[in-house]
PDB file of C-alpha atoms in Angstrom:
ATOM      1  CA  UNK A   1     -13.195 -43.671-253.000  1.00  0.00           C
ATOM      2  CA  UNK A   2     -16.260 -41.827-254.295  1.00  0.00           C
ATOM      3  CA  UNK A   3     -14.834 -42.067-257.807  1.00  0.00           C
ATOM      4  CA  UNK A   4     -14.851 -45.858-257.427  1.00  0.00           C
ATOM      5  CA  UNK A   5     -18.491 -45.802-256.385  1.00  0.00           C
ATOM      6  CA  UNK A   6     -19.482 -43.587-259.312  1.00  0.00           C
ATOM      7  CA  UNK A   7     -17.392 -45.682-261.724  1.00  0.00           C
ATOM      8  CA  UNK A   8     -19.098 -48.839-260.506  1.00  0.00           C
ATOM      9  CA  UNK A   9     -22.497 -47.213-260.943  1.00  0.00           C
ATOM     10  CA  UNK A  10     -21.554 -46.038-264.461  1.00  0.00           C
ATOM     11  CA  UNK A  11     -20.372 -49.528-265.413  1.00  0.00           C
ATOM     12  CA  UNK A  12     -23.576 -51.016-264.062  1.00  0.00           C
ATOM     13  CA  UNK A  13     -25.590 -48.557-266.144  1.00  0.00           C
ATOM     14  CA  UNK A  14     -23.555 -49.442-269.240  1.00  0.00           C
ATOM     15  CA  UNK A  15     -24.084 -53.177-268.766  1.00  0.00           C
ATOM     16  CA  UNK A  16     -27.823 -52.810-268.238  1.00  0.00           C
ATOM     17  CA  UNK A  17     -28.233 -50.413-271.160  1.00  0.00           C
ATOM     18  CA  UNK A  18     -26.549 -52.922-273.513  1.00  0.00           C
ATOM     19  CA  UNK A  19     -29.114 -55.649-272.941  1.00  0.00           C
ATOM     20  CA  UNK A  20     -30.110 -57.690-275.992  1.00  0.00           C
ATOM     21  CA  UNK A  21     -33.657 -57.967-274.637  1.00  0.00           C
ATOM     22  CA  UNK A  22     -34.435 -54.316-275.304  1.00  0.00           C
ATOM     23  CA  UNK A  23     -38.041 -53.656-274.342  1.00  0.00           C
ATOM     24  CA  UNK A  24     -37.784 -49.984-275.279  1.00  0.00           C
ATOM     25  CA  UNK A  25     -37.317 -48.803-271.700  1.00  0.00           C
ATOM     26  CA  UNK A  26     -34.239 -46.823-270.770  1.00  0.00           C
ATOM     27  CA  UNK A  27     -33.046 -47.372-267.239  1.00  0.00           C
ATOM     28  CA  UNK A  28     -30.478 -45.387-265.314  1.00  0.00           C
ATOM     29  CA  UNK A  29     -29.348 -45.581-261.707  1.00  0.00           C
ATOM     30  CA  UNK A  30     -28.991 -42.878-259.090  1.00  0.00           C
ATOM     31  CA  UNK A  31     -28.291 -42.419-255.419  1.00  0.00           C
ATOM     32  CA  UNK A  32     -31.228 -41.068-253.437  1.00  0.00           C
ATOM     33  CA  UNK A  33     -30.870 -39.312-250.081  1.00  0.00           C
ATOM     34  CA  UNK A  34     -31.333 -41.315-246.904  1.00  0.00           C
ATOM     35  CA  UNK A  35     -33.673 -39.451-244.575  1.00  0.00           C
ATOM     36  CA  UNK A  36     -33.750 -41.705-241.527  1.00  0.00           C
ATOM     37  CA  UNK A  37     -32.420 -44.989-240.165  1.00  0.00           C
ATOM     38  CA  UNK A  38     -32.580 -47.142-237.051  1.00  0.00           C
ATOM     39  CA  UNK A  39     -29.381 -48.350-235.408  1.00  0.00           C
ATOM     40  CA  UNK A  40     -28.964 -49.925-231.981  1.00  0.00           C
ATOM     41  CA  UNK A  41     -26.980 -48.175-229.237  1.00  0.00           C
ATOM     42  CA  UNK A  42     -24.338 -50.891-229.542  1.00  0.00           C
ATOM     43  CA  UNK A  43     -23.556 -53.940-231.669  1.00  0.00           C
ATOM     44  CA  UNK A  44     -22.483 -57.423-230.581  1.00  0.00           C
ATOM     45  CA  UNK A  45     -19.485 -59.044-232.234  1.00  0.00           C
ATOM     46  CA  UNK A  46     -20.562 -61.910-234.520  1.00  0.00           C
ATOM     47  CA  UNK A  47     -24.239 -60.892-234.640  1.00  0.00           C
ATOM     48  CA  UNK A  48     -26.293 -60.131-237.744  1.00  0.00           C
ATOM     49  CA  UNK A  49     -28.603 -57.125-237.869  1.00  0.00           C
ATOM     50  CA  UNK A  50     -31.273 -55.687-240.102  1.00  0.00           C
ATOM     51  CA  UNK A  51     -31.280 -51.897-240.151  1.00  0.00           C
ATOM     52  CA  UNK A  52     -34.406 -50.121-241.436  1.00  0.00           C
ATOM     53  CA  UNK A  53     -33.295 -47.359-243.827  1.00  0.00           C
ATOM     54  CA  UNK A  54     -35.766 -44.700-245.002  1.00  0.00           C
ATOM     55  CA  UNK A  55     -35.376 -42.577-248.108  1.00  0.00           C
ATOM     56  CA  UNK A  56     -37.507 -40.402-250.377  1.00  0.00           C
ATOM     57  CA  UNK A  57     -38.217 -41.639-253.870  1.00  0.00           C
ATOM     58  CA  UNK A  58     -38.272 -38.497-256.058  1.00  0.00           C
ATOM     59  CA  UNK A  59     -40.701 -39.767-258.729  1.00  0.00           C
ATOM     60  CA  UNK A  60     -42.977 -42.691-259.410  1.00  0.00           C
ATOM     61  CA  UNK A  61     -40.476 -43.720-262.134  1.00  0.00           C
ATOM     62  CA  UNK A  62     -37.927 -44.562-259.427  1.00  0.00           C
ATOM     63  CA  UNK A  63     -37.707 -48.027-257.905  1.00  0.00           C
ATOM     64  CA  UNK A  64     -35.458 -49.405-255.181  1.00  0.00           C
ATOM     65  CA  UNK A  65     -32.538 -51.302-256.690  1.00  0.00           C
ATOM     66  CA  UNK A  66     -30.341 -51.988-253.671  1.00  0.00           C
ATOM     67  CA  UNK A  67     -27.636 -50.614-251.438  1.00  0.00           C
ATOM     68  CA  UNK A  68     -24.184 -49.449-252.437  1.00  0.00           C
ATOM     69  CA  UNK A  69     -21.856 -50.059-249.555  1.00  0.00           C
ATOM     70  CA  UNK A  70     -18.266 -48.917-249.294  1.00  0.00           C
ATOM     71  CA  UNK A  71     -15.838 -49.684-246.488  1.00  0.00           C
ATOM     72  CA  UNK A  72     -12.838 -47.694-245.343  1.00  0.00           C
ATOM     73  CA  UNK A  73     -11.290 -48.979-242.105  1.00  0.00           C
ATOM     74  CA  UNK A  74     -14.064 -48.726-239.471  1.00  0.00           C
ATOM     75  CA  UNK A  75     -16.190 -46.396-241.625  1.00  0.00           C
ATOM     76  CA  UNK A  76     -19.098 -47.716-243.688  1.00  0.00           C
ATOM     77  CA  UNK A  77     -20.521 -45.484-246.440  1.00  0.00           C
ATOM     78  CA  UNK A  78     -24.138 -46.431-247.181  1.00  0.00           C
ATOM     79  CA  UNK A  79     -26.067 -45.383-250.296  1.00  0.00           C
ATOM     80  CA  UNK A  80     -29.571 -46.237-251.512  1.00  0.00           C
ATOM     81  CA  UNK A  81     -29.556 -46.916-255.262  1.00  0.00           C
ATOM     82  CA  UNK A  82     -32.710 -46.431-257.312  1.00  0.00           C
ATOM     83  CA  UNK A  83     -33.491 -47.533-260.840  1.00  0.00           C
ATOM     84  CA  UNK A  84     -34.962 -44.708-262.885  1.00  0.00           C
ATOM     85  CA  UNK A  85     -37.207 -45.684-265.778  1.00  0.00           C
ATOM     86  CA  UNK A  86     -36.700 -42.882-268.271  1.00  0.00           C
ATOM     87  CA  UNK A  87     -38.867 -41.676-271.146  1.00  0.00           C
ATOM     88  CA  UNK A  88     -42.021 -42.271-269.164  1.00  0.00           C
ATOM     89  CA  UNK A  89     -44.578 -39.887-267.725  1.00  0.00           C
ATOM     90  CA  UNK A  90     -43.185 -39.446-264.241  1.00  0.00           C
ATOM     91  CA  UNK A  91     -44.938 -37.771-261.365  1.00  0.00           C
ATOM     92  CA  UNK A  92     -42.960 -36.100-258.589  1.00  0.00           C
ATOM     93  CA  UNK A  93     -43.502 -37.767-255.226  1.00  0.00           C
ATOM     94  CA  UNK A  94     -42.499 -37.157-251.660  1.00  0.00           C
ATOM     95  CA  UNK A  95     -43.148 -40.720-250.532  1.00  0.00           C
ATOM     96  CA  UNK A  96     -40.839 -41.986-247.828  1.00  0.00           C
ATOM     97  CA  UNK A  97     -39.963 -45.613-248.453  1.00  0.00           C
ATOM     98  CA  UNK A  98     -38.129 -48.146-246.331  1.00  0.00           C
ATOM     99  CA  UNK A  99     -35.589 -50.820-247.190  1.00  0.00           C
ATOM    100  CA  UNK A 100     -33.651 -53.175-244.937  1.00  0.00           C
ATOM    101  CA  UNK A 101     -29.865 -53.153-244.818  1.00  0.00           C
ATOM    102  CA  UNK A 102     -28.406 -56.478-243.670  1.00  0.00           C
ATOM    103  CA  UNK A 103     -25.268 -56.049-241.604  1.00  0.00           C
ATOM    104  CA  UNK A 104     -22.946 -58.499-239.844  1.00  0.00           C
ATOM    105  CA  UNK A 105     -20.541 -57.376-237.134  1.00  0.00           C
ATOM    106  CA  UNK A 106     -17.167 -58.869-238.034  1.00  0.00           C
ATOM    107  CA  UNK A 107     -14.754 -56.553-236.218  1.00  0.00           C
ATOM    108  CA  UNK A 108     -14.324 -55.463-232.634  1.00  0.00           C
ATOM    109  CA  UNK A 109     -14.173 -51.697-233.072  1.00  0.00           C
ATOM    110  CA  UNK A 110     -16.586 -48.797-233.131  1.00  0.00           C
ATOM    111  CA  UNK A 111     -18.314 -48.685-236.504  1.00  0.00           C
ATOM    112  CA  UNK A 112     -18.770 -45.275-238.110  1.00  0.00           C
ATOM    113  CA  UNK A 113     -21.778 -45.262-240.449  1.00  0.00           C
ATOM    114  CA  UNK A 114     -21.996 -42.482-243.037  1.00  0.00           C
ATOM    115  CA  UNK A 115     -25.434 -42.425-244.659  1.00  0.00           C
ATOM    116  CA  UNK A 116     -25.651 -40.545-247.962  1.00  0.00           C
ATOM    117  CA  UNK A 117     -27.710 -37.393-247.410  1.00  0.00           C
ATOM    118  CA  UNK A 118     -27.388 -35.777-250.850  1.00  0.00           C
ATOM    119  CA  UNK A 119     -25.075 -33.416-252.672  1.00  0.00           C
ATOM    120  CA  UNK A 120     -24.057 -29.946-251.520  1.00  0.00           C
ATOM    121  CA  UNK A 121     -23.850 -26.777-253.644  1.00  0.00           C
ATOM    122  CA  UNK A 122     -20.446 -27.909-254.983  1.00  0.00           C
ATOM    123  CA  UNK A 123     -21.859 -31.302-256.006  1.00  0.00           C
ATOM    124  CA  UNK A 124     -19.934 -33.021-253.204  1.00  0.00           C
ATOM    125  CA  UNK A 125     -21.660 -35.838-251.299  1.00  0.00           C
ATOM    126  CA  UNK A 126     -22.824 -35.116-247.748  1.00  0.00           C
ATOM    127  CA  UNK A 127     -23.487 -37.678-245.034  1.00  0.00           C
ATOM    128  CA  UNK A 128     -25.289 -38.256-241.766  1.00  0.00           C
ATOM    129  CA  UNK A 129     -22.689 -39.790-239.431  1.00  0.00           C
ATOM    130  CA  UNK A 130     -23.429 -42.213-236.617  1.00  0.00           C
ATOM    131  CA  UNK A 131     -20.956 -44.125-234.411  1.00  0.00           C
ATOM    132  CA  UNK A 132     -21.931 -47.448-232.856  1.00  0.00           C
ATOM    133  CA  UNK A 133     -19.605 -49.293-230.458  1.00  0.00           C
ATOM    134  CA  UNK A 134     -19.184 -53.078-230.463  1.00  0.00           C
ATOM    135  CA  UNK A 135     -19.518 -55.263-227.357  1.00  0.00           C
ATOM    136  CA  UNK A 136     -18.220 -58.765-226.813  1.00  0.00           C
ATOM    137  CA  UNK A 137     -20.874 -61.532-226.818  1.00  0.00           C
TER     138      UNK A 137
END
């Protein structure tokens, strides 16, 4: 599953790097660790939600690009994807930024959210796990 996510990210990088409108800027994409999030105690079937997701942008050359979202049964893997503008004078930052994840409850089971926390010493992804039950409307 993670290989699919990394393959998708690599393909996205390849497509963007092959642009005919080359302005001299090299852009790559990377996952950045999620530091905090807000989820309700329960979800309602059929409802739409907006979850605030906080993450740290490592440099001022990083910019929010979007969310990578992978689903496996009732588990949802959530990643924040940043664009990284390379070959520029970047300054390290510790700014915590916030983005909104739109989510619609389509299934009547407990959702297991796994928010990307970073990589461990073996370069394996680690997650913050949160379970949220679903109620009938």
